Short mmCIF file of C-alpha atoms in Angstrom, two decimals:
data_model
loop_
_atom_site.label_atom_id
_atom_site.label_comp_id
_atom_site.label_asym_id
_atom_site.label_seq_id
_atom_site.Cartn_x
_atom_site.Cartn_y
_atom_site.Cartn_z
CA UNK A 1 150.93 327.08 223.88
CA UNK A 2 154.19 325.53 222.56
CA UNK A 3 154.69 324.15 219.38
CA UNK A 4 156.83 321.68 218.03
CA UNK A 5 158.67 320.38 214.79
CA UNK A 6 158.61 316.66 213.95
CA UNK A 7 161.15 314.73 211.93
CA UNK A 8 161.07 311.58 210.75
CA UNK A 9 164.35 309.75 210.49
CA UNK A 10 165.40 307.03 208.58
CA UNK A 11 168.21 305.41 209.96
CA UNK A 12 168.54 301.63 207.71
CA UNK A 13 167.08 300.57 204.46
CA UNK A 14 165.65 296.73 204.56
CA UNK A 15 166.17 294.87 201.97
CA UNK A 16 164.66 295.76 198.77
CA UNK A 17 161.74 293.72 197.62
CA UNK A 18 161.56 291.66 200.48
CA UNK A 19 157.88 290.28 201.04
CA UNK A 20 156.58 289.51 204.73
CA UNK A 21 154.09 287.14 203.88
CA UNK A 22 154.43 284.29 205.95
CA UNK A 23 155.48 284.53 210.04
CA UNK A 24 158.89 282.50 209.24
CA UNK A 25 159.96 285.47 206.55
CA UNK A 26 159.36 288.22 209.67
CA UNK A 27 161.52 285.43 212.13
CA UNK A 28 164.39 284.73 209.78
CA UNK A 29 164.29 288.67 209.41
CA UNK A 30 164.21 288.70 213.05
CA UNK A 31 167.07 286.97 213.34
CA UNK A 32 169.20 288.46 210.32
CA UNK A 33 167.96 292.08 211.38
CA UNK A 34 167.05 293.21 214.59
CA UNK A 35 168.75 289.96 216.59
CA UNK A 36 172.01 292.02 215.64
CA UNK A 37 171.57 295.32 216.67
CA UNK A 38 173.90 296.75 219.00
CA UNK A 39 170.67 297.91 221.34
CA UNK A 40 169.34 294.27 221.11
CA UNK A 41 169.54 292.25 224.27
CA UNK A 42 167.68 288.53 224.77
CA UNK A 43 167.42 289.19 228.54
CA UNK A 44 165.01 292.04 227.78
CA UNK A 45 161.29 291.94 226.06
CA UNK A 46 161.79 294.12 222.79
CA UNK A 47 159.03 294.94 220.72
CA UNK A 48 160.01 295.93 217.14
CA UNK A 49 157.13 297.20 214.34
CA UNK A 50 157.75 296.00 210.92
CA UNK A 51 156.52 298.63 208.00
CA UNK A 52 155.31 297.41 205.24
CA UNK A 53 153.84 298.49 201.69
CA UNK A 54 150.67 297.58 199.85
CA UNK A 55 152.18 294.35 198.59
CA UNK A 56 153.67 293.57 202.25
CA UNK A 57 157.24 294.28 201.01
CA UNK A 58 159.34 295.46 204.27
CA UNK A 59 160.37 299.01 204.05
CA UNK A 60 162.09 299.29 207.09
CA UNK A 61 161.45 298.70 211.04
CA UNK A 62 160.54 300.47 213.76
CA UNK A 63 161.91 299.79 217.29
CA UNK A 64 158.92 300.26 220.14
CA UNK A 65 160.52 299.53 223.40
CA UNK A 66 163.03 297.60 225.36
CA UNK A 67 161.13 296.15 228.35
CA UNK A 68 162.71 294.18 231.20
CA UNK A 69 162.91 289.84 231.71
CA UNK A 70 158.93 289.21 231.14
CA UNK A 71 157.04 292.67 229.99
CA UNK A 72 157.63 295.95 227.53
CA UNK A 73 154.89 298.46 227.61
CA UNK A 74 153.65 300.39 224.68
CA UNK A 75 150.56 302.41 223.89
CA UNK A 76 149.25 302.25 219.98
CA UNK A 77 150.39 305.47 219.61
CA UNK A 78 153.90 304.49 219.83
CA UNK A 79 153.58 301.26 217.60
CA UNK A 80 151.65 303.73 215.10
CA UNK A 81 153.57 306.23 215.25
CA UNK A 82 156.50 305.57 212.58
CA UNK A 83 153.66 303.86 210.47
CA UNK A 84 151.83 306.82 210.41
CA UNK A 85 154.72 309.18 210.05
CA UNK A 86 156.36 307.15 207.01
CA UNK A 87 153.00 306.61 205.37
CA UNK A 88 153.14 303.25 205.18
CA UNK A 89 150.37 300.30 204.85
CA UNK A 90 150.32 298.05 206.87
CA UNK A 91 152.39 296.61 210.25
CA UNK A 92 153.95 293.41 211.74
CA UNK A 93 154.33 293.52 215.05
CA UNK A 94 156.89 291.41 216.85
CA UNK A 95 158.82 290.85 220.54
CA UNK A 96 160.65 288.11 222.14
CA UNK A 97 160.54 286.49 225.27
CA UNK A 98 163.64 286.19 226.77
CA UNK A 99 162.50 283.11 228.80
CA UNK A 100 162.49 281.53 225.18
CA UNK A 101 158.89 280.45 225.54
CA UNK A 102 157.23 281.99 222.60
CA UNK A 103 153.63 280.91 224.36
CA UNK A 104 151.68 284.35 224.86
CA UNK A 105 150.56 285.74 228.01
CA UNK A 106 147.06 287.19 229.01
CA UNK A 107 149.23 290.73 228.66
CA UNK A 108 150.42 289.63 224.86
CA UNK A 109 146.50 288.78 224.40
CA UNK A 110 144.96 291.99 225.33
CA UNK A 111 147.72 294.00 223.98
CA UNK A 112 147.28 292.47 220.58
CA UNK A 113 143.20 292.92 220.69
CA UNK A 114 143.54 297.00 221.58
CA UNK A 115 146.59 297.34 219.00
CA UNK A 116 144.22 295.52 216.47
CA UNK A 117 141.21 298.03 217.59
CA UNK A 118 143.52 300.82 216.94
CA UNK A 119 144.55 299.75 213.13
CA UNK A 120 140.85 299.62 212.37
CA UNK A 121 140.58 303.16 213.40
CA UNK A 122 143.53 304.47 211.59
CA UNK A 123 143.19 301.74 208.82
CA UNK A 124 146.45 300.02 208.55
CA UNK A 125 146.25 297.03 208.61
CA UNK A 126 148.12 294.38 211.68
CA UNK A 127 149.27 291.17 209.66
CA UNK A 128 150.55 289.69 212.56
CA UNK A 129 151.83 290.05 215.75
CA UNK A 130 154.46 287.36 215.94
CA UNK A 131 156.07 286.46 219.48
CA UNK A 132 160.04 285.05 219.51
CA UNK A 133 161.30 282.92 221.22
CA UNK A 134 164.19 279.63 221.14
CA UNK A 135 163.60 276.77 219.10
CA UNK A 136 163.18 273.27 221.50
CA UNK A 137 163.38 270.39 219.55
CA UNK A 138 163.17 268.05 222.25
CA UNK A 139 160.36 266.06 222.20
CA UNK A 140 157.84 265.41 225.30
CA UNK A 141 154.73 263.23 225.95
CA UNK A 142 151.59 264.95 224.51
CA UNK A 143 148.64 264.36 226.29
CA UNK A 144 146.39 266.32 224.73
CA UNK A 145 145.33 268.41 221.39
CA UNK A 146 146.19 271.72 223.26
CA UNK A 147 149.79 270.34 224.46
CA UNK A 148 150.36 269.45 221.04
CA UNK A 149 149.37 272.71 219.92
CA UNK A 150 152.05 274.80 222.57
CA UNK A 151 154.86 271.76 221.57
CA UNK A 152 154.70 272.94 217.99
CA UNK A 153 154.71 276.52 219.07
CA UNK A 154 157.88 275.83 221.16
CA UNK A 155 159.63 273.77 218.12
CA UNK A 156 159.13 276.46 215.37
CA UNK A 157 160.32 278.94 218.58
CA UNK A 158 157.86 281.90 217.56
CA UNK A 159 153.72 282.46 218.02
CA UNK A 160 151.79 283.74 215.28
CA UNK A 161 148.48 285.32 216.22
CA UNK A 162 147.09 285.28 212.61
CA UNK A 163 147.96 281.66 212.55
CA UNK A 164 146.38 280.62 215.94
CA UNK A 165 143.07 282.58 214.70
CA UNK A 166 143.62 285.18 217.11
CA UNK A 167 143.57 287.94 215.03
#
């Protein structure tokens, strides 16, 4: 049987005292932070894990995957993993969607139920799992309370399951 040795990294500091509290703190962070990486690209679904402490003050990130144009795959264990490694509280969980439409998909819904499942089990807490995507501003014809609802999704250009309810 082998054995192995396991180090944790730490490879940037966030910014001291910063709360994530609110989805618009984790998208402007989004955007100041990980939307400049040098591994960051917009064509590609990446799915980032924000670390938090007890009073939801960002400690650092943790990048998951880089997908391709519509999907990235990850298993809890991997969005866990530098959560439980770092000894932290609690997680935001966040990806784009290069097509800019920050609506979620049936995969973004049952993802987010069996990563929620698995923070029960190891108690830390999900916040959120916010999706990115561009800001539209244009305005369109609303027929009805749900087109309303995925118009102001597309004009603040992100999805927040704890704000829809869905988590």
């Amino acid at each position: 049987m082998k054995s192995y040795m396991v180090k944790v990294l730490r490879i940037g500091e966030a910014e001291p005292s910063m709360r994530v509290d609110t989805p618009q703190v984790a998208r402007r962070y989004w955007d100041a932070v990980i939307k400049r990486q040098t591994w960051f690209d917009e064509q590609k679904e990446t799915l980032v894990t924000l670390l938090l402490s007890t009073r939801c003050t960002l400690e650092g990130y943790s990048l998951v995957a880089i997908g391709s144009l519509n999907e990235s795959i990850a298993h809890p264990r991997e969005i866990f993993r530098a959560a439980v490694a770092g000894g932290f509280y609690g997680i935001v969980l966040m990806h784009n969607h290069p097509s800019g439409d920050p609506s979620p998909s049936q995969t973004d819904l049952s993802m987010t139920r069996q990563v929620s499942e698995a923070a029960n089990i190891l108690q830390i807490p999900l916040f959120d799992h916010i999706i990115v995507g561009r800001r539209q501003l244009k305005s369109l014809s609303l027929r009805t309370r749900k087109d309303r609802s995925a118009q102001a999704t597309r004009r603040r250009g992100y999805f927040s399951f704890k704000e829809a309810g869905k988590l």
